[in-house]
mmCIF file of C-alpha atoms and ligand atoms in Angstrom:
data_model
loop_
_atom_site.group_PDB
_atom_site.id
_atom_site.type_symbol
_atom_site.label_atom_id
_atom_site.label_comp_id
_atom_site.label_asym_id
_atom_site.label_seq_id
_atom_site.Cartn_x
_atom_site.Cartn_y
_atom_site.Cartn_z
ATOM 1 C CA MET V 1 -33.726 8.391 43.929
ATOM 2 C CA THR V 2 -36.580 6.296 42.402
ATOM 3 C CA LYS V 3 -37.469 3.217 43.702
ATOM 4 C CA VAL V 4 -37.108 0.378 41.076
ATOM 5 C CA ASN V 5 -39.561 -2.427 42.158
ATOM 6 C CA ALA V 6 -39.692 -5.656 40.171
ATOM 7 C CA THR V 7 -42.738 -6.735 37.900
ATOM 8 C CA ILE V 8 -44.715 -9.532 36.716
ATOM 9 C CA THR V 9 -44.630 -8.413 32.744
ATOM 10 C CA GLY V 10 -46.627 -11.445 31.366
ATOM 11 C CA VAL V 11 -46.298 -15.037 32.296
ATOM 12 C CA ALA V 12 -47.366 -18.297 30.447
ATOM 13 C CA GLY V 13 -48.855 -21.858 31.211
ATOM 14 C CA TYR V 14 -48.167 -25.323 29.836
ATOM 15 C CA VAL V 15 -50.054 -28.444 31.271
ATOM 16 C CA PRO V 16 -49.498 -31.988 29.057
ATOM 17 C CA GLU V 17 -52.894 -33.708 27.405
ATOM 18 C CA HIS V 18 -53.178 -36.229 29.080
ATOM 19 C CA ARG V 19 -55.445 -36.212 32.521
ATOM 20 C CA LEU V 20 -56.097 -38.771 34.712
ATOM 21 C CA THR V 21 -59.166 -39.106 35.861
ATOM 22 C CA ASN V 22 -59.732 -39.924 39.359
ATOM 23 C CA ASP V 23 -62.094 -43.105 37.720
ATOM 24 C CA GLU V 24 -59.117 -44.052 36.294
ATOM 25 C CA LEU V 25 -56.977 -43.776 39.620
ATOM 26 C CA SER V 26 -59.662 -45.597 41.619
ATOM 27 C CA LYS V 27 -58.370 -48.079 38.904
ATOM 28 C CA MET V 28 -54.884 -47.836 39.686
ATOM 29 C CA VAL V 29 -55.041 -47.829 43.559
ATOM 30 C CA ASP V 30 -57.522 -48.388 46.634
ATOM 31 C CA THR V 31 -59.585 -44.915 46.344
ATOM 32 C CA THR V 32 -62.646 -43.246 44.522
ATOM 33 C CA ASP V 33 -63.066 -40.467 43.777
ATOM 34 C CA GLU V 34 -65.857 -38.999 46.547
ATOM 35 C CA TRP V 35 -62.845 -39.349 48.866
ATOM 36 C CA ILE V 36 -60.800 -37.030 46.986
ATOM 37 C CA MET V 37 -63.345 -34.985 46.530
ATOM 38 C CA THR V 38 -64.418 -34.525 50.025
ATOM 39 C CA ARG V 39 -60.604 -34.780 51.192
ATOM 40 C CA ILE V 40 -58.806 -33.358 49.092
ATOM 41 C CA GLY V 41 -60.630 -31.503 45.958
ATOM 42 C CA ILE V 42 -59.076 -32.832 42.536
ATOM 43 C CA LYS V 43 -61.009 -34.328 40.188
ATOM 44 C CA GLU V 44 -58.500 -35.155 37.535
ATOM 45 C CA ARG V 45 -54.714 -34.315 36.827
ATOM 46 C CA ARG V 46 -52.412 -33.778 34.083
ATOM 47 C CA ILE V 47 -49.996 -36.661 32.981
ATOM 48 C CA LEU V 48 -46.675 -35.731 31.047
ATOM 49 C CA LYS V 49 -46.358 -39.228 28.706
ATOM 50 C CA GLY V 50 -43.727 -40.186 26.007
ATOM 51 C CA GLU V 51 -40.172 -41.200 27.015
ATOM 52 C CA GLY V 52 -37.094 -39.489 27.671
ATOM 53 C CA LYS V 53 -39.783 -36.379 28.624
ATOM 54 C CA GLY V 54 -38.868 -34.246 32.032
ATOM 55 C CA ALA V 55 -39.749 -31.266 33.069
ATOM 56 C CA SER V 56 -38.223 -28.905 30.491
ATOM 57 C CA ASP V 57 -40.272 -30.442 27.765
ATOM 58 C CA LEU V 58 -43.465 -29.128 29.936
ATOM 59 C CA GLY V 59 -41.024 -25.873 31.499
ATOM 60 C CA ALA V 60 -39.476 -25.252 27.422
ATOM 61 C CA GLU V 61 -43.276 -25.299 26.569
ATOM 62 C CA ALA V 62 -44.607 -22.155 28.996
ATOM 63 C CA VAL V 63 -41.111 -20.371 27.985
ATOM 64 C CA LYS V 64 -41.793 -20.287 24.411
ATOM 65 C CA ILE V 65 -46.027 -19.382 24.825
ATOM 66 C CA LEU V 66 -44.084 -16.191 27.401
ATOM 67 C CA LEU V 67 -42.110 -14.681 24.816
ATOM 68 C CA GLN V 68 -44.633 -15.296 21.985
ATOM 69 C CA LYS V 69 -47.262 -13.140 24.405
ATOM 70 C CA THR V 70 -44.746 -10.734 25.123
ATOM 71 C CA ASN V 71 -43.417 -9.655 22.086
ATOM 72 C CA THR V 72 -39.848 -10.907 23.509
ATOM 73 C CA LYS V 73 -36.828 -12.636 21.860
ATOM 74 C CA PRO V 74 -34.534 -14.589 23.216
ATOM 75 C CA GLU V 75 -31.421 -12.961 22.876
ATOM 76 C CA GLU V 76 -32.821 -10.509 25.389
ATOM 77 C CA ILE V 77 -33.141 -12.193 28.482
ATOM 78 C CA ASP V 78 -31.062 -11.970 31.226
ATOM 79 C CA ILE V 79 -31.497 -14.582 34.046
ATOM 80 C CA VAL V 80 -33.356 -17.559 33.573
ATOM 81 C CA ILE V 81 -34.237 -19.393 36.785
ATOM 82 C CA THR V 82 -36.182 -22.546 37.338
ATOM 83 C CA ALA V 83 -38.229 -23.331 40.261
ATOM 84 C CA THR V 84 -38.276 -28.074 40.580
ATOM 85 C CA VAL V 85 -38.250 -30.168 42.350
ATOM 86 C CA THR V 86 -37.955 -32.861 39.310
ATOM 87 C CA PRO V 87 -34.349 -31.859 37.295
ATOM 88 C CA ASP V 88 -34.873 -33.252 34.345
ATOM 89 C CA MET V 89 -31.419 -35.087 35.713
ATOM 90 C CA GLN V 90 -29.402 -34.591 38.988
ATOM 91 C CA PHE V 91 -27.369 -32.084 36.874
ATOM 92 C CA PRO V 92 -27.186 -29.725 34.840
ATOM 93 C CA ALA V 93 -29.457 -27.609 35.983
ATOM 94 C CA THR V 94 -32.741 -27.946 34.262
ATOM 95 C CA SER V 95 -32.749 -24.115 33.700
ATOM 96 C CA ASN V 96 -29.950 -25.283 31.297
ATOM 97 C CA ILE V 97 -32.162 -27.980 29.496
ATOM 98 C CA ILE V 98 -35.018 -24.885 28.865
ATOM 99 C CA CYS V 99 -32.687 -22.577 27.793
ATOM 100 C CA ASP V 100 -30.882 -24.150 24.861
ATOM 101 C CA LYS V 101 -34.431 -25.683 24.202
ATOM 102 C CA THR V 102 -35.693 -22.202 23.462
ATOM 103 C CA ASN V 103 -32.995 -21.253 21.857
ATOM 104 C CA ILE V 104 -32.141 -17.863 24.848
ATOM 105 C CA ARG V 105 -28.992 -17.766 24.178
ATOM 106 C CA ASN V 106 -27.562 -15.094 26.664
ATOM 107 C CA ALA V 107 -28.598 -15.663 29.885
ATOM 108 C CA PHE V 108 -27.226 -17.749 32.355
ATOM 109 C CA GLY V 109 -29.635 -20.004 34.424
ATOM 110 C CA PHE V 110 -29.842 -22.137 37.455
ATOM 111 C CA ASP V 111 -32.313 -24.189 39.564
ATOM 112 C CA LEU V 112 -33.975 -23.676 42.523
ATOM 113 C CA ASN V 113 -35.434 -26.185 45.328
ATOM 114 C CA ALA V 114 -37.806 -25.068 47.696
ATOM 115 C CA GLY V 115 -40.851 -27.196 47.405
ATOM 116 C CA CYS V 116 -43.977 -26.674 47.282
ATOM 117 C CA SER V 117 -42.701 -22.452 47.626
ATOM 118 C CA GLY V 118 -40.364 -23.013 44.923
ATOM 119 C CA PHE V 119 -42.074 -20.705 42.896
ATOM 120 C CA LEU V 120 -42.318 -17.823 45.610
ATOM 121 C CA TYR V 121 -38.931 -18.711 46.387
ATOM 122 C CA GLY V 122 -38.099 -17.898 42.369
ATOM 123 C CA LEU V 123 -40.064 -14.764 42.466
ATOM 124 C CA GLU V 124 -37.575 -13.268 45.802
ATOM 125 C CA THR V 125 -34.970 -13.866 43.854
ATOM 126 C CA ALA V 126 -35.366 -12.511 40.488
ATOM 127 C CA SER V 127 -36.969 -9.778 42.015
ATOM 128 C CA LYS V 128 -33.491 -8.928 43.801
ATOM 129 C CA PHE V 129 -32.219 -9.009 40.608
ATOM 130 C CA ILE V 130 -33.872 -6.472 38.782
ATOM 131 C CA GLU V 131 -33.933 -4.223 41.663
ATOM 132 C CA SER V 132 -30.611 -4.393 41.187
ATOM 133 C CA GLY V 133 -30.707 -2.900 38.133
ATOM 134 C CA LYS V 134 -27.877 -5.625 36.414
ATOM 135 C CA TYR V 135 -30.418 -7.631 34.335
ATOM 136 C CA LYS V 136 -33.106 -6.240 32.493
ATOM 137 C CA LYS V 137 -35.033 -8.872 31.809
ATOM 138 C CA VAL V 138 -35.299 -12.035 34.301
ATOM 139 C CA ILE V 139 -37.948 -15.760 33.659
ATOM 140 C CA LEU V 140 -39.204 -17.410 36.583
ATOM 141 C CA VAL V 141 -39.736 -21.222 35.027
ATOM 142 C CA GLY V 142 -41.481 -23.304 38.075
ATOM 143 C CA ALA V 143 -41.657 -26.753 36.147
ATOM 144 C CA GLU V 144 -42.719 -30.186 37.337
ATOM 145 C CA LYS V 145 -43.299 -33.867 36.489
ATOM 146 C CA MET V 146 -44.738 -34.893 39.507
ATOM 147 C CA SER V 147 -45.539 -38.321 37.756
ATOM 148 C CA SER V 148 -41.792 -39.118 37.865
ATOM 149 C CA ILE V 149 -42.133 -39.490 41.518
ATOM 150 C CA VAL V 150 -45.736 -40.283 42.836
ATOM 151 C CA ASP V 151 -45.406 -43.972 43.383
ATOM 152 C CA TYR V 152 -49.058 -44.720 41.420
ATOM 153 C CA GLN V 153 -49.192 -48.210 43.961
ATOM 154 C CA ASP V 154 -49.569 -45.530 46.994
ATOM 155 C CA ARG V 155 -53.114 -43.891 47.786
ATOM 156 C CA ALA V 156 -52.344 -41.855 49.747
ATOM 157 C CA THR V 157 -50.287 -39.713 47.292
ATOM 158 C CA SER V 158 -51.024 -40.589 44.106
ATOM 159 C CA PRO V 159 -54.419 -38.644 43.762
ATOM 160 C CA ILE V 160 -52.521 -35.808 45.282
ATOM 161 C CA PHE V 161 -49.618 -34.699 42.526
ATOM 162 C CA GLY V 162 -50.118 -33.724 38.388
ATOM 163 C CA ASP V 163 -47.422 -32.212 36.060
ATOM 164 C CA GLY V 164 -47.180 -28.796 34.571
ATOM 165 C CA ALA V 165 -45.162 -25.625 34.159
ATOM 166 C CA GLY V 166 -45.113 -22.078 34.686
ATOM 167 C CA ALA V 167 -43.175 -19.098 33.641
ATOM 168 C CA VAL V 168 -43.688 -14.920 33.964
ATOM 169 C CA LEU V 169 -41.197 -12.329 32.534
ATOM 170 C CA LEU V 170 -39.583 -9.778 35.027
ATOM 171 C CA GLU V 171 -38.608 -6.426 34.326
ATOM 172 C CA ALA V 172 -38.297 -2.827 36.272
ATOM 173 C CA THR V 173 -40.763 -0.433 37.143
ATOM 174 C CA THR V 174 -40.548 3.477 38.710
ATOM 175 C CA GLU V 175 -44.282 2.708 39.181
ATOM 176 C CA ASP V 176 -46.104 2.681 42.480
ATOM 177 C CA VAL V 177 -46.717 -1.962 41.286
ATOM 178 C CA GLY V 178 -45.129 -5.012 41.222
ATOM 179 C CA ILE V 179 -43.546 -7.373 44.096
ATOM 180 C CA ILE V 180 -44.093 -4.812 47.170
ATOM 181 C CA ASP V 181 -43.194 -6.845 49.946
ATOM 182 C CA SER V 182 -42.460 -10.739 51.269
ATOM 183 C CA LYS V 183 -41.847 -12.704 53.622
ATOM 184 C CA LEU V 184 -40.356 -16.432 53.365
ATOM 185 C CA GLN V 185 -39.823 -18.938 56.152
ATOM 186 C CA SER V 186 -38.679 -22.640 56.939
ATOM 187 C CA ASP V 187 -37.512 -25.427 58.464
ATOM 188 C CA GLY V 188 -35.921 -28.258 57.922
ATOM 189 C CA ALA V 189 -37.004 -29.616 61.376
ATOM 190 C CA GLY V 190 -40.174 -31.124 58.726
ATOM 191 C CA ARG V 191 -38.388 -33.179 56.142
ATOM 192 C CA ILE V 192 -39.082 -35.984 58.800
ATOM 193 C CA HIS V 193 -42.748 -35.858 57.425
ATOM 194 C CA LEU V 194 -42.281 -35.029 53.382
ATOM 195 C CA HIS V 195 -38.644 -35.782 51.589
ATOM 196 C CA GLN V 196 -37.436 -39.130 48.947
ATOM 197 C CA LYS V 197 -35.553 -41.244 50.898
ATOM 198 C CA ALA V 198 -33.126 -42.501 48.116
ATOM 199 C CA GLY V 199 -31.550 -41.282 44.964
ATOM 200 C CA GLY V 200 -29.298 -37.381 46.866
ATOM 201 C CA SER V 201 -26.121 -38.495 48.683
ATOM 202 C CA VAL V 202 -27.212 -39.869 52.058
ATOM 203 C CA LYS V 203 -28.950 -42.764 50.207
ATOM 204 C CA PRO V 204 -28.130 -43.056 46.623
ATOM 205 C CA ALA V 205 -29.858 -45.736 44.416
ATOM 206 C CA SER V 206 -28.753 -48.490 44.130
ATOM 207 C CA HIS V 207 -31.284 -52.509 43.629
ATOM 208 C CA GLU V 208 -32.159 -51.876 47.351
ATOM 209 C CA THR V 209 -33.940 -48.777 47.410
ATOM 210 C CA ILE V 210 -35.708 -49.211 44.353
ATOM 211 C CA ASP V 211 -37.161 -52.648 45.774
ATOM 212 C CA ALA V 212 -38.230 -50.456 48.927
ATOM 213 C CA ARG V 213 -39.580 -48.068 46.706
ATOM 214 C CA GLU V 214 -37.723 -44.983 47.921
ATOM 215 C CA HIS V 215 -37.058 -43.279 45.306
ATOM 216 C CA TYR V 216 -40.862 -41.540 45.355
ATOM 217 C CA ILE V 217 -42.655 -39.070 47.219
ATOM 218 C CA TYR V 218 -42.502 -40.269 51.065
ATOM 219 C CA GLN V 219 -45.345 -37.815 53.002
ATOM 220 C CA GLU V 220 -47.263 -38.062 56.236
ATOM 221 C CA GLY V 221 -50.318 -36.426 55.357
ATOM 222 C CA GLN V 222 -51.937 -35.258 58.768
ATOM 223 C CA PRO V 223 -48.553 -33.343 60.446
ATOM 224 C CA VAL V 224 -48.124 -32.113 57.093
ATOM 225 C CA PHE V 225 -51.867 -31.053 56.471
ATOM 226 C CA LYS V 226 -51.815 -29.566 60.194
ATOM 227 C CA TRP V 227 -48.391 -27.282 59.487
ATOM 228 C CA ALA V 228 -49.565 -26.132 56.276
ATOM 229 C CA VAL V 229 -53.209 -24.689 57.106
ATOM 230 C CA SER V 230 -51.425 -22.193 60.183
ATOM 231 C CA LYS V 231 -47.939 -22.056 58.783
ATOM 232 C CA MET V 232 -49.952 -20.549 55.586
ATOM 233 C CA ALA V 233 -53.124 -18.782 56.907
ATOM 234 C CA ASP V 234 -50.255 -16.898 59.404
ATOM 235 C CA ILE V 235 -47.782 -15.852 56.959
ATOM 236 C CA SER V 236 -50.705 -14.227 54.951
ATOM 237 C CA VAL V 237 -52.930 -12.534 57.556
ATOM 238 C CA GLU V 238 -49.224 -11.393 58.637
ATOM 239 C CA MET V 239 -48.959 -9.772 54.931
ATOM 240 C CA MET V 240 -52.342 -8.501 54.732
ATOM 241 C CA GLU V 241 -51.923 -6.436 58.283
ATOM 242 C CA ARG V 242 -47.885 -5.403 57.204
ATOM 243 C CA ASN V 243 -49.058 -3.684 54.175
ATOM 244 C CA ASN V 244 -52.818 -3.124 56.136
ATOM 245 C CA ILE V 245 -54.890 -4.094 53.429
ATOM 246 C CA SER V 246 -58.147 -5.065 54.353
ATOM 247 C CA PRO V 247 -60.280 -7.843 52.557
ATOM 248 C CA GLU V 248 -62.133 -5.680 51.207
ATOM 249 C CA ASP V 249 -58.885 -4.172 49.756
ATOM 250 C CA LEU V 250 -57.288 -7.440 48.686
ATOM 251 C CA THR V 251 -58.382 -8.397 44.362
ATOM 252 C CA TRP V 252 -56.582 -12.318 44.818
ATOM 253 C CA LEU V 253 -55.414 -14.543 47.020
ATOM 254 C CA VAL V 254 -53.001 -16.904 45.232
ATOM 255 C CA PRO V 255 -52.838 -19.761 47.206
ATOM 256 C CA HIS V 256 -50.401 -23.188 46.689
ATOM 257 C CA GLN V 257 -52.920 -26.150 45.285
ATOM 258 C CA ALA V 258 -52.591 -28.483 47.332
ATOM 259 C CA ASN V 259 -55.747 -29.076 48.553
ATOM 260 C CA MET V 260 -59.364 -27.435 48.828
ATOM 261 C CA ARG V 261 -59.310 -27.632 52.833
ATOM 262 C CA ILE V 262 -55.719 -25.774 53.646
ATOM 263 C CA ILE V 263 -57.175 -23.059 50.840
ATOM 264 C CA GLU V 264 -59.852 -22.938 52.973
ATOM 265 C CA ALA V 265 -59.724 -22.593 55.876
ATOM 266 C CA THR V 266 -56.315 -20.250 54.553
ATOM 267 C CA ALA V 267 -59.007 -17.738 53.021
ATOM 268 C CA LYS V 268 -61.276 -18.377 55.975
ATOM 269 C CA ARG V 269 -58.546 -16.603 58.613
ATOM 270 C CA MET V 270 -57.693 -13.820 56.331
ATOM 271 C CA GLY V 271 -61.457 -12.765 56.380
ATOM 272 C CA ILE V 272 -62.380 -13.005 52.088
ATOM 273 C CA LYS V 273 -64.551 -14.713 49.706
ATOM 274 C CA LYS V 274 -63.894 -17.347 48.273
ATOM 275 C CA GLU V 275 -64.711 -15.401 45.472
ATOM 276 C CA GLN V 276 -61.250 -13.394 45.802
ATOM 277 C CA VAL V 277 -59.673 -16.962 45.637
ATOM 278 C CA MET V 278 -57.768 -18.272 41.944
ATOM 279 C CA ILE V 279 -58.084 -22.234 42.856
ATOM 280 C CA ASN V 280 -58.156 -24.722 39.929
ATOM 281 C CA ILE V 281 -56.751 -27.149 42.145
ATOM 282 C CA GLN V 282 -58.872 -29.728 41.091
ATOM 283 C CA HIS V 283 -58.080 -29.819 37.096
ATOM 284 C CA PHE V 284 -54.399 -29.473 37.799
ATOM 285 C CA GLY V 285 -53.850 -31.084 41.451
ATOM 286 C CA ASN V 286 -50.776 -30.351 42.831
ATOM 287 C CA THR V 287 -48.202 -29.672 40.785
ATOM 288 C CA THR V 288 -45.399 -28.317 43.591
ATOM 289 C CA ALA V 289 -43.755 -25.159 41.764
ATOM 290 C CA ALA V 290 -46.004 -24.743 38.659
ATOM 291 C CA THR V 291 -49.387 -24.359 41.159
ATOM 292 C CA LEU V 292 -48.951 -20.226 41.525
ATOM 293 C CA PRO V 293 -48.172 -19.351 38.058
ATOM 294 C CA LEU V 294 -50.889 -21.731 36.004
ATOM 295 C CA CYS V 295 -53.359 -20.110 38.789
ATOM 296 C CA LEU V 296 -51.592 -16.805 37.302
ATOM 297 C CA CYS V 297 -52.175 -17.312 33.959
ATOM 298 C CA GLU V 298 -55.858 -18.652 33.692
ATOM 299 C CA TRP V 299 -56.551 -15.550 35.950
ATOM 300 C CA GLU V 300 -54.710 -12.892 33.846
ATOM 301 C CA PRO V 301 -57.303 -12.230 31.652
ATOM 302 C CA GLN V 302 -59.716 -10.706 34.383
ATOM 303 C CA LEU V 303 -56.885 -8.650 36.135
ATOM 304 C CA LYS V 304 -56.180 -4.966 37.029
ATOM 305 C CA LYS V 305 -53.357 -2.970 37.180
ATOM 306 C CA GLY V 306 -53.127 -2.084 40.952
ATOM 307 C CA ASP V 307 -55.162 -5.003 41.769
ATOM 308 C CA ASN V 308 -53.192 -6.582 44.940
ATOM 309 C CA LEU V 309 -53.217 -10.034 45.465
ATOM 310 C CA ILE V 310 -51.153 -11.846 48.205
ATOM 311 C CA LEU V 311 -49.317 -15.165 47.337
ATOM 312 C CA ALA V 312 -49.525 -18.386 49.544
ATOM 313 C CA THR V 313 -47.358 -21.146 49.738
ATOM 314 C CA PHE V 314 -46.056 -24.402 51.738
ATOM 315 C CA GLY V 315 -43.983 -27.098 50.955
ATOM 316 C CA ALA V 316 -41.664 -29.907 51.812
ATOM 317 C CA GLY V 317 -38.563 -28.095 53.892
ATOM 318 C CA PHE V 318 -40.490 -27.005 55.120
ATOM 319 C CA THR V 319 -40.610 -24.010 53.302
ATOM 320 C CA TRP V 320 -43.570 -21.347 53.697
ATOM 321 C CA GLY V 321 -43.763 -17.868 52.494
ATOM 322 C CA ALA V 322 -46.510 -15.302 51.006
ATOM 323 C CA MET V 323 -45.309 -12.066 49.387
ATOM 324 C CA TYR V 324 -47.865 -8.708 48.516
ATOM 325 C CA VAL V 325 -47.691 -7.859 44.982
ATOM 326 C CA LYS V 326 -49.553 -4.981 43.307
ATOM 327 C CA TRP V 327 -49.960 -6.207 39.527
ATOM 328 C CA GLY V 328 -48.194 -3.859 36.686
ATOM 329 C CA TYR V 329 -50.557 -4.613 33.533
ATOM 330 C CA ASN V 330 -54.334 -4.888 32.423
ATOM 331 C CA GLY V 331 -54.767 -8.289 31.480
ATOM 332 C CA LYS V 332 -56.376 -9.293 27.793
HETATM 333 O O1 UT7 D 1 -47.996 -29.131 49.039
HETATM 334 C C1 UT7 D 1 -47.563 -30.579 49.417
HETATM 335 C C2 UT7 D 1 -47.980 -30.079 51.427
HETATM 336 N N1 UT7 D 1 -48.840 -31.262 51.054
HETATM 337 C C3 UT7 D 1 -50.019 -30.927 51.787
HETATM 338 O O2 UT7 D 1 -50.075 -29.711 52.074
HETATM 339 C C4 UT7 D 1 -50.206 -31.855 51.736
HETATM 340 C C5 UT7 D 1 -50.797 -32.210 53.396
HETATM 341 N N2 UT7 D 1 -51.745 -33.066 53.996
HETATM 342 C C6 UT7 D 1 -53.423 -33.527 53.352
HETATM 343 O O3 UT7 D 1 -53.566 -32.330 52.338
HETATM 344 C C7 UT7 D 1 -54.314 -34.478 53.691
HETATM 345 O O4 UT7 D 1 -53.578 -34.811 54.682
HETATM 346 C C8 UT7 D 1 -54.113 -36.044 53.127
HETATM 347 C C9 UT7 D 1 -54.795 -35.848 51.821
HETATM 348 C C10 UT7 D 1 -52.849 -36.638 52.267
HETATM 349 C C11 UT7 D 1 -54.557 -37.055 53.508
HETATM 350 O O5 UT7 D 1 -56.073 -36.052 54.224
HETATM 351 P P1 UT7 D 1 -56.050 -36.971 55.551
HETATM 352 O O6 UT7 D 1 -57.888 -36.632 55.606
HETATM 353 O O7 UT7 D 1 -55.433 -36.304 56.071
HETATM 354 O O8 UT7 D 1 -56.691 -38.410 55.267
HETATM 355 P P2 UT7 D 1 -55.166 -39.937 56.159
HETATM 356 O O9 UT7 D 1 -54.242 -39.936 55.682
HETATM 357 O O10 UT7 D 1 -55.642 -39.357 57.975
HETATM 358 O O11 UT7 D 1 -56.636 -40.581 56.711
HETATM 359 C C12 UT7 D 1 -57.681 -40.888 56.603
HETATM 360 C C13 UT7 D 1 -58.376 -42.526 55.739
HETATM 361 C C14 UT7 D 1 -57.642 -43.519 56.332
HETATM 362 O O12 UT7 D 1 -58.249 -45.178 56.534
HETATM 363 P P3 UT7 D 1 -58.644 -45.342 58.333
HETATM 364 O O13 UT7 D 1 -57.131 -44.618 58.710
HETATM 365 O O14 UT7 D 1 -58.738 -44.023 58.938
HETATM 366 O O15 UT7 D 1 -59.475 -46.081 58.223
HETATM 367 C C15 UT7 D 1 -56.803 -43.825 55.004
HETATM 368 O O16 UT7 D 1 -56.208 -45.106 55.144
HETATM 369 O O17 UT7 D 1 -57.879 -42.591 54.210
HETATM 370 C C16 UT7 D 1 -57.410 -43.240 54.007
HETATM 371 N N3 UT7 D 1 -56.862 -42.965 52.468
HETATM 372 C C17 UT7 D 1 -57.753 -42.589 51.747
HETATM 373 N N4 UT7 D 1 -58.842 -43.416 51.509
HETATM 374 C C18 UT7 D 1 -59.251 -43.120 49.856
HETATM 375 C C19 UT7 D 1 -56.218 -42.288 52.586
HETATM 376 N N5 UT7 D 1 -55.723 -42.314 51.053
HETATM 377 C C20 UT7 D 1 -57.394 -42.645 50.812
HETATM 378 C C21 UT7 D 1 -57.660 -42.366 49.474
HETATM 379 N N6 UT7 D 1 -58.444 -43.018 48.909
HETATM 380 N N7 UT7 D 1 -56.130 -41.860 48.883
#
């Protein structure tokens, strides 16, 4: 029987207009452009402004662009999966809201939370729906309004995160392209280092939780950094080795954009040059589940059919993973 692969047939990204620069942030918390550039590598991040706007507004914009670019009608879509840690509401799922805002009415949808690895987990999930043969067109969205959970009085976390969204269309192919291999991992013991303390079922919102500023991201930077460097590098090297990809064979590393130093350490361990790495952290910061599709979208014009890509992530959970993708079409 011919093997069916899931392949990405289109990609779109959307970021809100407002730019929060390091200089502007330095007026809000005790930090400097120099510290942020040296330690993280971010120059500015985008912020979604306006009352009543959430992750779905960013995701819906990305989906609208994706449908237009790929010449796809909303009614052709079978499934919409949204990876996010900043859903519009606890329920219903942001996917359902995105479908409503984009007129996708013949699909089912659900959200997936795997921290900064959400998009990679989503690709794994979406690809299985396609490979089953039952579903023809699946949209995966990564959409985050990180500014809704960032404490702009905390200098340790406020420089890092930004808002944005990206979306890809997945379809079946019998050609030797698409999602070829993947390995995903998680370790819930890592939750002590990176989480949001209140607002879930363990500690519902109360006056006390608000006074204690517990509805924001809590991160112990150093242990997360150490885990991220070792896990993302190890799993990316493993993905290269088990698919016989030499550093020269690899066209692009598409890493989660959390910290320039983590990206550089991963590239070094893989034995690849910086020119082989998609990096846009300086413009957008860490957009959590949206970093990978925002990279793919920016580099899409340069991508060629058959290019070897390794996608790699690390995030809250802890969650991490790597995926080998043979790109399926020539970018325009
Ligand atoms: O995407 C999800 C996964 N998350 C990550 O991958 C994040 C991983 N962690 C990191 O990227 C880094 O740990 C951070 C960027 C969060 C922090 O960088 P660091 O080099 O680990 O700094 P640090 O926390 O060890 O702090 C070093 C110093 C401290 O001062 P003292 O104690 O040495 O006097 C901090 O108080 O830098 C200080 N500091 C700052 N100074 C100026 C912390 N934040 C700031 C700031 N501006 N924004």
